Each structure stands twice: as structure tokens, then as C-alpha cells.
Tab-separated table of C-alpha atoms in Angstrom:
chain	number	residue	atom	x	y	z
A	10	PHE	CA	21.347	-113.130	-5.763
A	11	ASP	CA	23.381	-115.813	-7.502
A	12	LEU	CA	25.291	-118.456	-5.587
A	13	ALA	CA	28.350	-120.273	-6.831
A	14	PRO	CA	27.321	-123.699	-8.221
A	15	GLU	CA	29.046	-125.552	-5.345
A	16	THR	CA	27.316	-123.357	-2.762
A	17	GLN	CA	23.943	-123.829	-4.472
A	18	LEU	CA	24.426	-127.612	-4.539
A	19	ARG	CA	25.344	-127.698	-0.824
A	20	PHE	CA	22.282	-125.598	0.011
A	21	ASP	CA	19.930	-127.686	-2.150
A	22	THR	CA	21.310	-130.932	-0.732
A	23	ALA	CA	20.919	-129.707	2.856
A	24	LEU	CA	17.354	-128.558	2.133
A	25	LEU	CA	16.458	-131.931	0.597
A	26	ASP	CA	18.088	-133.798	3.513
A	27	ALA	CA	16.058	-131.746	6.001
A	28	ALA	CA	12.776	-132.284	4.129
A	29	LEU	CA	13.326	-136.046	3.821
A	30	GLU	CA	14.445	-136.359	7.439
A	31	ARG	CA	11.209	-134.662	8.523
A	32	GLU	CA	9.205	-136.846	6.111
A	33	LEU	CA	7.822	-133.778	4.365
A	34	PRO	CA	6.331	-134.156	0.874
A	35	VAL	CA	8.922	-133.566	-1.840
A	36	LEU	CA	8.298	-132.641	-5.473
A	37	GLY	CA	11.570	-132.345	-7.380
A	38	ILE	CA	11.359	-130.794	-10.840
A	39	CYS	CA	14.142	-131.281	-13.423
A	40	TYR	CA	17.341	-130.675	-11.395
A	41	GLY	CA	15.239	-131.585	-8.328
A	42	ALA	CA	14.548	-135.058	-9.747
A	43	GLN	CA	18.234	-135.503	-10.448
A	44	LEU	CA	19.096	-134.366	-6.908
A	45	LEU	CA	16.624	-136.915	-5.502
A	46	ALA	CA	18.306	-139.699	-7.455
A	47	LEU	CA	21.793	-138.664	-6.350
A	48	HIS	CA	20.646	-138.359	-2.729
A	49	HIS	CA	19.492	-141.982	-2.825
A	50	GLY	CA	22.669	-143.325	-4.425
A	51	GLY	CA	21.489	-143.076	-8.030
A	52	THR	CA	23.392	-141.841	-11.051
A	53	LEU	CA	22.881	-139.414	-13.922
A	54	HIS	CA	23.397	-139.302	-17.634
A	55	HIS	CA	25.467	-136.108	-17.741
A	56	HIS	CA	24.826	-135.314	-21.404
A	57	LEU	CA	22.173	-137.344	-23.220
A	58	PRO	CA	23.557	-136.816	-26.750
A	59	ILE	CA	26.843	-138.409	-25.620
A	60	ASP	CA	25.656	-140.895	-22.971
A	61	LEU	CA	22.604	-142.085	-24.955
A	62	PRO	CA	23.184	-141.122	-28.599
A	63	ALA	CA	20.169	-143.173	-29.739
A	64	ALA	CA	17.818	-141.177	-27.492
A	65	GLY	CA	15.519	-138.654	-29.065
A	66	PRO	CA	15.917	-134.936	-28.479
A	67	HIS	CA	15.235	-133.836	-24.900
A	68	GLN	CA	16.411	-130.243	-25.000
A	69	LEU	CA	13.506	-128.876	-26.994
A	70	GLY	CA	13.227	-125.390	-25.538
A	71	ASP	CA	10.102	-123.674	-24.260
A	72	GLY	CA	8.088	-124.083	-27.459
A	73	GLU	CA	5.104	-126.298	-28.048
A	74	THR	CA	7.123	-129.461	-28.660
A	75	ARG	CA	6.042	-132.290	-26.355
A	76	HIS	CA	6.585	-136.005	-26.045
A	77	PRO	CA	4.396	-138.715	-24.511
A	78	LEU	CA	5.026	-140.465	-21.200
A	79	LYS	CA	4.957	-144.177	-20.528
A	80	LEU	CA	3.818	-144.615	-16.940
A	81	GLU	CA	4.678	-147.624	-14.801
A	82	PRO	CA	1.403	-149.368	-13.926
A	83	GLY	CA	0.658	-149.251	-10.214
A	84	SER	CA	2.984	-146.322	-9.579
A	85	HIS	CA	1.847	-143.371	-7.510
A	86	LEU	CA	2.353	-141.138	-10.555
A	87	ALA	CA	0.054	-143.397	-12.603
A	88	GLN	CA	-2.584	-143.079	-9.859
A	89	ILE	CA	-2.286	-139.295	-10.045
A	90	LEU	CA	-2.285	-138.994	-13.847
A	91	GLY	CA	-4.587	-141.815	-14.863
A	92	ASP	CA	-4.362	-143.832	-18.079
A	93	ALA	CA	-3.751	-141.013	-20.544
A	94	PRO	CA	-1.311	-138.402	-19.228
A	95	ASP	CA	-0.778	-135.262	-21.229
A	96	PRO	CA	2.443	-135.080	-23.279
A	97	VAL	CA	5.264	-133.300	-21.453
A	98	ASN	CA	7.841	-130.697	-22.345
A	99	SER	CA	11.508	-131.579	-22.472
A	100	LEU	CA	14.078	-128.953	-21.514
A	101	HIS	CA	17.007	-131.039	-20.312
A	102	HIS	CA	20.273	-132.499	-21.549
A	103	GLN	CA	20.821	-134.561	-18.388
A	104	ALA	CA	18.627	-137.292	-16.946
A	105	VAL	CA	18.503	-139.882	-14.216
A	106	ALA	CA	20.357	-143.051	-15.240
A	107	GLU	CA	19.640	-145.042	-12.055
A	108	PRO	CA	17.140	-143.784	-9.470
A	109	GLY	CA	18.901	-145.074	-6.354
A	110	SER	CA	17.901	-147.669	-3.791
A	111	ALA	CA	14.909	-145.912	-2.204
A	112	MET	CA	13.472	-144.627	-5.495
A	113	ARG	CA	11.907	-146.323	-8.497
A	114	VAL	CA	11.284	-145.323	-12.093
A	115	CYS	CA	7.643	-144.400	-12.623
A	116	ALA	CA	7.720	-142.850	-16.124
A	117	ARG	CA	9.877	-142.920	-19.247
A	118	ALA	CA	9.894	-141.223	-22.612
A	119	ASP	CA	9.312	-143.382	-25.699
A	120	ASP	CA	13.096	-143.631	-26.149
A	121	GLY	CA	13.527	-145.108	-22.653
A	122	VAL	CA	14.917	-141.990	-20.973
A	123	ILE	CA	13.705	-141.775	-17.378
A	124	GLU	CA	11.199	-138.940	-17.008
A	125	ALA	CA	9.999	-139.506	-13.423
A	126	ILE	CA	11.045	-141.287	-10.235
A	127	GLU	CA	9.210	-141.796	-6.970
A	128	ALA	CA	9.953	-143.102	-3.496
A	129	ARG	CA	9.397	-146.755	-2.744
A	130	HIS	CA	8.055	-145.784	0.725
A	131	ASP	CA	4.584	-144.516	1.488
A	132	GLY	CA	5.325	-140.782	1.726
A	133	PHE	CA	4.980	-138.335	-1.161
A	134	CYS	CA	8.372	-138.055	-2.856
A	135	LEU	CA	8.246	-137.517	-6.613
A	136	GLY	CA	10.879	-136.358	-9.091
A	137	LEU	CA	9.849	-135.133	-12.558
A	138	GLN	CA	12.352	-134.494	-15.328
A	139	TRP	CA	9.913	-132.244	-17.196
A	140	HIS	CA	8.517	-128.856	-16.131
A	141	PRO	CA	4.810	-129.146	-15.239
A	142	GLU	CA	4.823	-125.530	-14.033
A	143	LYS	CA	5.350	-124.460	-17.659
A	144	LEU	CA	2.413	-126.484	-18.998
A	145	ASP	CA	-1.252	-125.575	-18.950
A	146	ALA	CA	-2.393	-129.181	-18.785
A	147	ALA	CA	-4.692	-131.345	-16.685
A	148	SER	CA	-1.725	-133.567	-15.797
A	149	SER	CA	0.188	-130.611	-14.364
A	150	ARG	CA	-2.785	-129.510	-12.290
A	151	ALA	CA	-3.235	-133.066	-10.997
A	152	ILE	CA	0.419	-133.302	-9.929
A	153	PHE	CA	0.342	-130.006	-8.041
A	154	ALA	CA	-3.029	-130.862	-6.463
A	155	ALA	CA	-1.639	-134.216	-5.240
A	156	PHE	CA	1.428	-132.465	-3.800
A	157	ILE	CA	-0.754	-129.924	-1.979
A	158	ARG	CA	-3.018	-132.696	-0.632
A	159	ALA	CA	0.054	-134.550	0.632
A	160	ALA	CA	1.264	-131.399	2.389
A	161	LYS	CA	-2.145	-130.950	4.005
A	162	ASN	CA	-2.232	-134.637	5.022
A	163	ASN	CA	1.185	-134.751	6.723
A	164	GLY	CA	2.961	-136.216	3.715
A	165	GLU	CA	0.641	-139.129	2.985
A	166	LYS	CA	0.103	-140.069	-0.626
A	167	ALA	CA	-3.364	-138.970	-1.543
A	168	PRO	CA	-4.149	-140.074	-5.084
A	169	SER	CA	-7.251	-138.752	-6.721
A	170	PRO	CA	-8.798	-138.887	-10.143
A	171	ARG	CA	-7.118	-136.701	-12.712
A	172	GLU	CA	-8.515	-133.221	-12.614
A	173	GLY	CA	-9.726	-131.498	-15.747
């Protein structure tokens, strides 16, 4: 069933609040990353072609078009993905502008658009602007494996070498 956008937002926000309050692992994908930023006082670019006209295309569809990631050294995401992450898909026209006080940027596209944010605290809380569930890539498998390990380990970050 479809919910009105305001109802969906209230539900999603309440669900995120409950998960964070319980210190459960959180993996926000696309809208989920944006919701994480907003929850922590961050802001969004509401339409990249208008807000950042110099940015490259980020609404590429479900095809084979990918772009590389620039990971922040020392970030949890960099620990998960290693030195050479797979290129990612780009299906969005919005993006995180500022991650908020409890989050930090951990990956960007070549044009500077934020592609991933993560919590500054020790628990597993990661927001990805791309859709790893739509990619058959080692990086995607490594992200989901890290999320599952965190769930099994009561939310602790559990980095491991990138899986092939």
C-alpha cells in the first residue's frame, strides 16, 4: 500500500529515531542517507542541477553507467571497502549538502558531491547515496557483510578485508 509522502516521512523518521535510540546498526541507502543527515541537523541539495550546476550527472538511471568514489582515509567506509572501491551507480537528483553534527562525510564523487556519510561515534551508522543492492560488486557485498556483522555484534563496527 502507498502512504502519503508526509505519512511516509513521519513513519521513516520515527523508525530511524527508534533504531538510533536503541543503538541498532543503521544502513541508510539513498533517501535513507538523506534522512540520516536531516536527523542529525544536516541539510540537502534539493535538486543537484540547480543547487550545484557544475556537478556531473547523478541521475543516470539503472544502466551500466558508474562513477568512482573518493573515500576519506581512516573512515569506517574506507576500512570496509579498502583502497580501490568499485565504481557506484548514481540514481539521484538530491544529495546531502551538510551531514549534520554527529555525522561525517566518508565518500564523495569526483565532482565533490557527497556520496556517503557515517556516524562519528563507534556504532555502525552509514548512509550511502548510491544503491549497492542494485550492483553485483565486491564493494556491495562488503558493505552488506559489514552491516550483518554489526547486527550480530550488537552494533559494533566490525571492519574486515574487502570480500571478493
